[in-house]
mmCIF file of C-alpha atoms in Angstrom:
data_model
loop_
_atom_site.group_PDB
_atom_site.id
_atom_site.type_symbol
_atom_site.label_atom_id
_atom_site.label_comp_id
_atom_site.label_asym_id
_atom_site.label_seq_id
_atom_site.Cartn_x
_atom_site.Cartn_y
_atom_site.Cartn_z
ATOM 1 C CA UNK A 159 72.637 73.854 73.182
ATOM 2 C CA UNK A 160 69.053 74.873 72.928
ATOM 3 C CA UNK A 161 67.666 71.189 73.623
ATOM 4 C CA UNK A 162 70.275 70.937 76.675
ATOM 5 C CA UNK A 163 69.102 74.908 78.124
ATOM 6 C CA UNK A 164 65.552 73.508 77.425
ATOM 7 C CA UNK A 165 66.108 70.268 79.844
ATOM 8 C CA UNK A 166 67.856 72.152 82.761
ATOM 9 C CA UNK A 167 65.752 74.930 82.772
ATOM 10 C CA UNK A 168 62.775 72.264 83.265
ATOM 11 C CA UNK A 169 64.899 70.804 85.899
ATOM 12 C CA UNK A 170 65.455 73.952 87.883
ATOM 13 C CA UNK A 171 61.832 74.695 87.930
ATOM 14 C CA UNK A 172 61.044 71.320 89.598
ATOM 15 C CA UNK A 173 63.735 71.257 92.293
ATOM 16 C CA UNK A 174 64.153 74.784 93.065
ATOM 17 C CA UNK A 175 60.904 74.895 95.294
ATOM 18 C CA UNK A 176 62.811 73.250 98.032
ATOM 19 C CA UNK A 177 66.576 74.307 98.610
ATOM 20 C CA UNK A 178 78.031 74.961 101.767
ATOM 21 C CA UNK A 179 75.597 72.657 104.443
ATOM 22 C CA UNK A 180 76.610 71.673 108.000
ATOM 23 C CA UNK A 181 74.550 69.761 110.439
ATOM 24 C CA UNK A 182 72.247 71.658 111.724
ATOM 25 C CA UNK A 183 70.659 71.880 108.033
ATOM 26 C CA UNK A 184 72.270 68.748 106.460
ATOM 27 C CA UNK A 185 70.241 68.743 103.395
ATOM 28 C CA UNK A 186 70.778 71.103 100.254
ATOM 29 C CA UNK A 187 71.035 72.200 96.631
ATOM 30 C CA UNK A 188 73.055 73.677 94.660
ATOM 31 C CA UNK A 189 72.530 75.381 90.932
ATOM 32 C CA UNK A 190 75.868 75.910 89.201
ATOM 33 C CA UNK A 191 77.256 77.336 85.388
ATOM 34 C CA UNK A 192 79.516 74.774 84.130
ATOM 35 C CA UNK A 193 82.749 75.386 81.951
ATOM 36 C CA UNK A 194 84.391 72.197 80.528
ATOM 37 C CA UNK A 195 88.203 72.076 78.659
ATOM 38 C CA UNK A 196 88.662 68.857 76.659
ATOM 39 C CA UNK A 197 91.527 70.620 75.152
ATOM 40 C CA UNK A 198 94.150 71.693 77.281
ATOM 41 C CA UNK A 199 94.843 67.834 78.315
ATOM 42 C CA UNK A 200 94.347 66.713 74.740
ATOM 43 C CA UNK A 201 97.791 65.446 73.585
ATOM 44 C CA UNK A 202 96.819 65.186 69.962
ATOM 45 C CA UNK A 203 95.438 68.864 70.169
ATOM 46 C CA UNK A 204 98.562 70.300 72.107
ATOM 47 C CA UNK A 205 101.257 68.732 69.589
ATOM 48 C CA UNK A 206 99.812 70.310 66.694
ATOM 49 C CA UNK A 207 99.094 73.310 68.766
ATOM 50 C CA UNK A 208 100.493 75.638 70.619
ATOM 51 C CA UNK A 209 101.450 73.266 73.622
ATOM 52 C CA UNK A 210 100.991 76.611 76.510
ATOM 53 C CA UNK A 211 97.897 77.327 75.382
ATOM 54 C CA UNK A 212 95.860 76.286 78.678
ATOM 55 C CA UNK A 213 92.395 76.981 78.835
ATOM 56 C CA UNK A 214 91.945 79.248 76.260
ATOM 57 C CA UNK A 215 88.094 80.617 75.966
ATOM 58 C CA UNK A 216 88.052 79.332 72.015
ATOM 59 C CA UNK A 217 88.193 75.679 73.418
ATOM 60 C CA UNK A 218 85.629 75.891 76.592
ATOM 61 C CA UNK A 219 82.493 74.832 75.987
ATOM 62 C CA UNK A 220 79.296 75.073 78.430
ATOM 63 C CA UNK A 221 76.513 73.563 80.696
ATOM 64 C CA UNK A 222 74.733 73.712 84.144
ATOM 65 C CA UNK A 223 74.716 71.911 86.647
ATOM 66 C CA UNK A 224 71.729 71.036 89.198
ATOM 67 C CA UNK A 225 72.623 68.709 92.570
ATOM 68 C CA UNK A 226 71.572 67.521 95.376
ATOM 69 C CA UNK A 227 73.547 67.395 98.754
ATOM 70 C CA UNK A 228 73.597 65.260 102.118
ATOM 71 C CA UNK A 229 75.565 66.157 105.344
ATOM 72 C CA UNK A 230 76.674 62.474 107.003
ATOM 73 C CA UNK A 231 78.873 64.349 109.447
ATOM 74 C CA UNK A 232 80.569 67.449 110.618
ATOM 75 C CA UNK A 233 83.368 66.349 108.179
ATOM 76 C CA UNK A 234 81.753 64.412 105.021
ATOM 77 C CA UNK A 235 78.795 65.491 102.799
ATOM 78 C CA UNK A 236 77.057 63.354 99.496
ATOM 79 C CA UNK A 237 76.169 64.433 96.490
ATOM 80 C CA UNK A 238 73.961 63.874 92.819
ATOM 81 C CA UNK A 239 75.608 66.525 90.101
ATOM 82 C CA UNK A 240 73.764 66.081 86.832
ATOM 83 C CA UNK A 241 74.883 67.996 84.200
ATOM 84 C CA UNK A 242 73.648 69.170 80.798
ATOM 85 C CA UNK A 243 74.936 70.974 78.280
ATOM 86 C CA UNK A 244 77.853 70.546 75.401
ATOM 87 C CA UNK A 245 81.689 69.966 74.917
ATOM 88 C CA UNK A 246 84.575 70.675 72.834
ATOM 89 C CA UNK A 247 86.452 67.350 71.431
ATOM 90 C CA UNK A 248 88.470 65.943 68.978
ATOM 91 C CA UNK A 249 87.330 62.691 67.785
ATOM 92 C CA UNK A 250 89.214 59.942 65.910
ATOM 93 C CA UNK A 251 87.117 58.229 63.552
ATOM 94 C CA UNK A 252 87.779 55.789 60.578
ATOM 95 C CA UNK A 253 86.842 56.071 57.000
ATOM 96 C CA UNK A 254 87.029 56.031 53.292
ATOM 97 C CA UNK A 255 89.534 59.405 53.105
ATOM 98 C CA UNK A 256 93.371 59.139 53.280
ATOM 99 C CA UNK A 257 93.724 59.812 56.802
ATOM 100 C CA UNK A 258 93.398 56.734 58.952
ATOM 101 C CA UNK A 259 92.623 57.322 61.387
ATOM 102 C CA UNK A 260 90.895 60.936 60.942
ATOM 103 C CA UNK A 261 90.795 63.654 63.907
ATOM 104 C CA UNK A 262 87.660 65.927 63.594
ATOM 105 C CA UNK A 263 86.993 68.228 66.411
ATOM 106 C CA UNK A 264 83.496 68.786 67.325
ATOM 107 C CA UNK A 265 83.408 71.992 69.701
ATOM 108 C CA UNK A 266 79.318 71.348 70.618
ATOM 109 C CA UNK A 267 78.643 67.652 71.005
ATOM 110 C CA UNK A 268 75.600 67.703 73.459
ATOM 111 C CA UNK A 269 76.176 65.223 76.823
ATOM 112 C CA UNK A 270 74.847 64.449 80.016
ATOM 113 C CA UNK A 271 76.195 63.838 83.025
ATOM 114 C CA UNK A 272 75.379 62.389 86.419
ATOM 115 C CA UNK A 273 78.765 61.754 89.034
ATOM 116 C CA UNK A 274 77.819 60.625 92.906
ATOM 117 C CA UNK A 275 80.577 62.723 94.914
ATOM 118 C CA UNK A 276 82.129 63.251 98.902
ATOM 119 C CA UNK A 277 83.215 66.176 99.751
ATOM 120 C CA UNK A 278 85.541 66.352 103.030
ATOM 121 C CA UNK A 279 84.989 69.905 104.132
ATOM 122 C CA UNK A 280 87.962 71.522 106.370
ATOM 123 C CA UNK A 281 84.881 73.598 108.458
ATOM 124 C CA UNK A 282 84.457 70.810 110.747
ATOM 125 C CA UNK A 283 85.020 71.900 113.766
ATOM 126 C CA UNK A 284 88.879 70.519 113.799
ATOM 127 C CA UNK A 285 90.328 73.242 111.272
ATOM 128 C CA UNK A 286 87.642 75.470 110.798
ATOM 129 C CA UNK A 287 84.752 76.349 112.661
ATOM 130 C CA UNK A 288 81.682 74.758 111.143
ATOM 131 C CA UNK A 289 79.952 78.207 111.077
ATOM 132 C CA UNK A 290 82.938 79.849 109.535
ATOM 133 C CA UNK A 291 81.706 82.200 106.452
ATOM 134 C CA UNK A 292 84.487 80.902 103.613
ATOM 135 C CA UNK A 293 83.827 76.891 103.531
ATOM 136 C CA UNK A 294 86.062 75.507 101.989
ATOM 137 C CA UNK A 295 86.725 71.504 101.028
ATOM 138 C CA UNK A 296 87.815 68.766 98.766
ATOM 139 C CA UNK A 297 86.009 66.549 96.889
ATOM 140 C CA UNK A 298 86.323 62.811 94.778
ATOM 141 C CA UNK A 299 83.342 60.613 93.244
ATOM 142 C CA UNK A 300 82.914 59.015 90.138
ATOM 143 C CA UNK A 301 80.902 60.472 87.210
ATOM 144 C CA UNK A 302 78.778 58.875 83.886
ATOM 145 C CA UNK A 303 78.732 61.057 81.132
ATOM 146 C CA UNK A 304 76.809 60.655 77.940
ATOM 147 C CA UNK A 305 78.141 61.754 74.609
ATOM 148 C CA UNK A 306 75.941 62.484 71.277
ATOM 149 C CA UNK A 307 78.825 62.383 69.291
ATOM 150 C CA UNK A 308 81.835 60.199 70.515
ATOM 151 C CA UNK A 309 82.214 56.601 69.626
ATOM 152 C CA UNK A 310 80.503 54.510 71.819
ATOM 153 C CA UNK A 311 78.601 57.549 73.404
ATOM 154 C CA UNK A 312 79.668 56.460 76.686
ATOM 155 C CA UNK A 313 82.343 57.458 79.432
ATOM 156 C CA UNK A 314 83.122 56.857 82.438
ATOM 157 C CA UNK A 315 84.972 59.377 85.010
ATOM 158 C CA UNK A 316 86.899 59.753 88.115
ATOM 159 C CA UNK A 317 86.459 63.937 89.364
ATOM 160 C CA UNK A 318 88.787 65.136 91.517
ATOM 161 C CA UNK A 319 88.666 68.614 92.910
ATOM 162 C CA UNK A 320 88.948 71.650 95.238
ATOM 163 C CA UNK A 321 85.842 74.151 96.158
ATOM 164 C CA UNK A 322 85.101 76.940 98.227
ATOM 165 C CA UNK A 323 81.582 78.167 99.599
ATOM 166 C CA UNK A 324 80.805 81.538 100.673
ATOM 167 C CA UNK A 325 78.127 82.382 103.063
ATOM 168 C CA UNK A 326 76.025 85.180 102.020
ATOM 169 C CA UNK A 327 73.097 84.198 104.930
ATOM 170 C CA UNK A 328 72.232 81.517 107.167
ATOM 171 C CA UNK A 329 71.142 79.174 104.232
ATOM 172 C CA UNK A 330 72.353 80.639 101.526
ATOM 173 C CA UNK A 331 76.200 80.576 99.821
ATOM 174 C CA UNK A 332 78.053 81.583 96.712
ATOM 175 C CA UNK A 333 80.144 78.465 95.152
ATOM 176 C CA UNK A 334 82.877 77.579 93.157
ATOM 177 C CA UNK A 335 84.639 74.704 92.442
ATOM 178 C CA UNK A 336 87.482 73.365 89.815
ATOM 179 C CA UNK A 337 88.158 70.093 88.741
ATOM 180 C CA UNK A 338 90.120 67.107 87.138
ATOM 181 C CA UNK A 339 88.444 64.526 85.716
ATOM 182 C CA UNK A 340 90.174 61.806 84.612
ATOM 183 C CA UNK A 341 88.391 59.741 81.289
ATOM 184 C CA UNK A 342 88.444 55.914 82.021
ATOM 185 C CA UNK A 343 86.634 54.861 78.686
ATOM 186 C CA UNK A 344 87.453 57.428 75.965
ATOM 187 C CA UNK A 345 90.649 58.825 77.447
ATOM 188 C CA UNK A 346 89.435 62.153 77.356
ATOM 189 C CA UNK A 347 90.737 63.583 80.590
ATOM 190 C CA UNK A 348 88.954 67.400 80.864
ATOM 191 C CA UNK A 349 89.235 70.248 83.365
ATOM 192 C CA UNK A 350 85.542 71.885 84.652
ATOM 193 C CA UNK A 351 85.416 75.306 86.424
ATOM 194 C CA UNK A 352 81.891 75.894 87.920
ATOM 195 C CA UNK A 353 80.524 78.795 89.870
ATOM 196 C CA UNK A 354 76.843 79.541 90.970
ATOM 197 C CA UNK A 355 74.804 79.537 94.600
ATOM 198 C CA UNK A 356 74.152 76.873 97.356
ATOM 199 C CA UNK A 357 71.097 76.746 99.038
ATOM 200 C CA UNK A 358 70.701 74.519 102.582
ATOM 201 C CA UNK A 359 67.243 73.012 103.167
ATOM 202 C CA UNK A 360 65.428 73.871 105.992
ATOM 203 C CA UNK A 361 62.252 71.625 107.275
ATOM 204 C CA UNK A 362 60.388 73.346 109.664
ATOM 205 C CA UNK A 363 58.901 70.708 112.082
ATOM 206 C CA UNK A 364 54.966 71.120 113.367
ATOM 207 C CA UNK A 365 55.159 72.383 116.778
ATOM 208 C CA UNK A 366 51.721 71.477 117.349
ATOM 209 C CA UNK A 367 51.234 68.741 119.997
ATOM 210 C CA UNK A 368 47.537 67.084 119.588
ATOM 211 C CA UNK A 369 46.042 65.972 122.763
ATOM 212 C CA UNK A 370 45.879 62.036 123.147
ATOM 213 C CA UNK A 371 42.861 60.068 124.248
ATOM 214 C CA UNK A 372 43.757 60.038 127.932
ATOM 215 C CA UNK A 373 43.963 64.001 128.262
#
């Protein structure tokens, strides 16, 4: 976890000089603490388990998040999550013991993530008013996820989710968001719960006009 605080902190410092999102300011960031549960969907885990134990805080493991944001319409925003940071897994891996195949768990396997999401936002001026101060929308992508650990140290993910931003000022909103992801390549579908701020961008254009050659 050290390494992975290491590499977001670095990234934080280099985006968050410029930083919910509507069209007057379509561009912006968001920073976000990440909570992942490999468990609760884990069938191997929940049969030998206690099978209503749903996400417990022994089997959550952590990360942040840092992503950028595009407004296409009143409706329909675009966005970069990457995320770094660790996750709690059992593995099944084959060797020389008894068991074949073996089920380890591994509760801080380092990974990192980058998904390309749309969010369809209900403050669009049809069922809520774009200004409105709780923003809230639902989102879909697809996500690539590195694992240190896992066999293969590869996956492949399909997010799907519900959020809610609340405006604090004109540019700047408390977020959180929880979702499904379902595992295409390990089968290792996962819940995340994330929470942290929004930020909207905001370009201010020269309003200096120079004089041309025929004034």
């Amino acid at each position: 976890m050290d390494k992975a605080f290491l590499i977001w902190i670095f990234l934080c410092s280099y985006w968050g000089a410029v930083v919910g999102q509507t069209t007057e300011h379509p561009n912006a960031l968001t920073y976000k603490f990440v909570l992942s549960d490999y468990n609760t969907l884990d069938p191997y885990f929940q049969n030998n388990n206690n099978p209503d134990r749903i996400l417990h805080p022994d089997d959550v493991n952590y990360a942040g998040e840092i992503a950028y944001f595009r407004s296409i319409n009143s409706s329909l925003n675009l966005g970069l999550p990457l995320r770094i940071g660790s996750i709690d897994a059992h593995h099944r891996s084959f060797d020389d013991s008894l068991c074949q195949p073996c089920v380890n768990r591994i509760n801080q396997e380092f990974f990192l993530g980058a998904d390309i999401i749309a969010q369809y936002k209900f403050n669009n001026n049809y069922i809520l008013k774009e200004t409105f101060f709780i923003a809230p929308y639902f989102l879909a992508g697809i996500g690539f996820k590195y694992l240190s650990v896992h066999t293969g140290n590869f996956d492949v993910q399909i997010p799907l989710g519900l959020g809610l931003n609340i405006k604090l000022t004109e540019l700047l909103y408390l977020q959180a968001q929880f979702e499904y992801r379902k595992s295409l390549l390990i089968q290792k579908d996962n819940f995340v719960i994330s929470a942290g701020l929004n930020w909207l961008l905001e370009f201010k254009k020269n309003a200096t006009v120079k004089p041309s050659i025929n004034d």
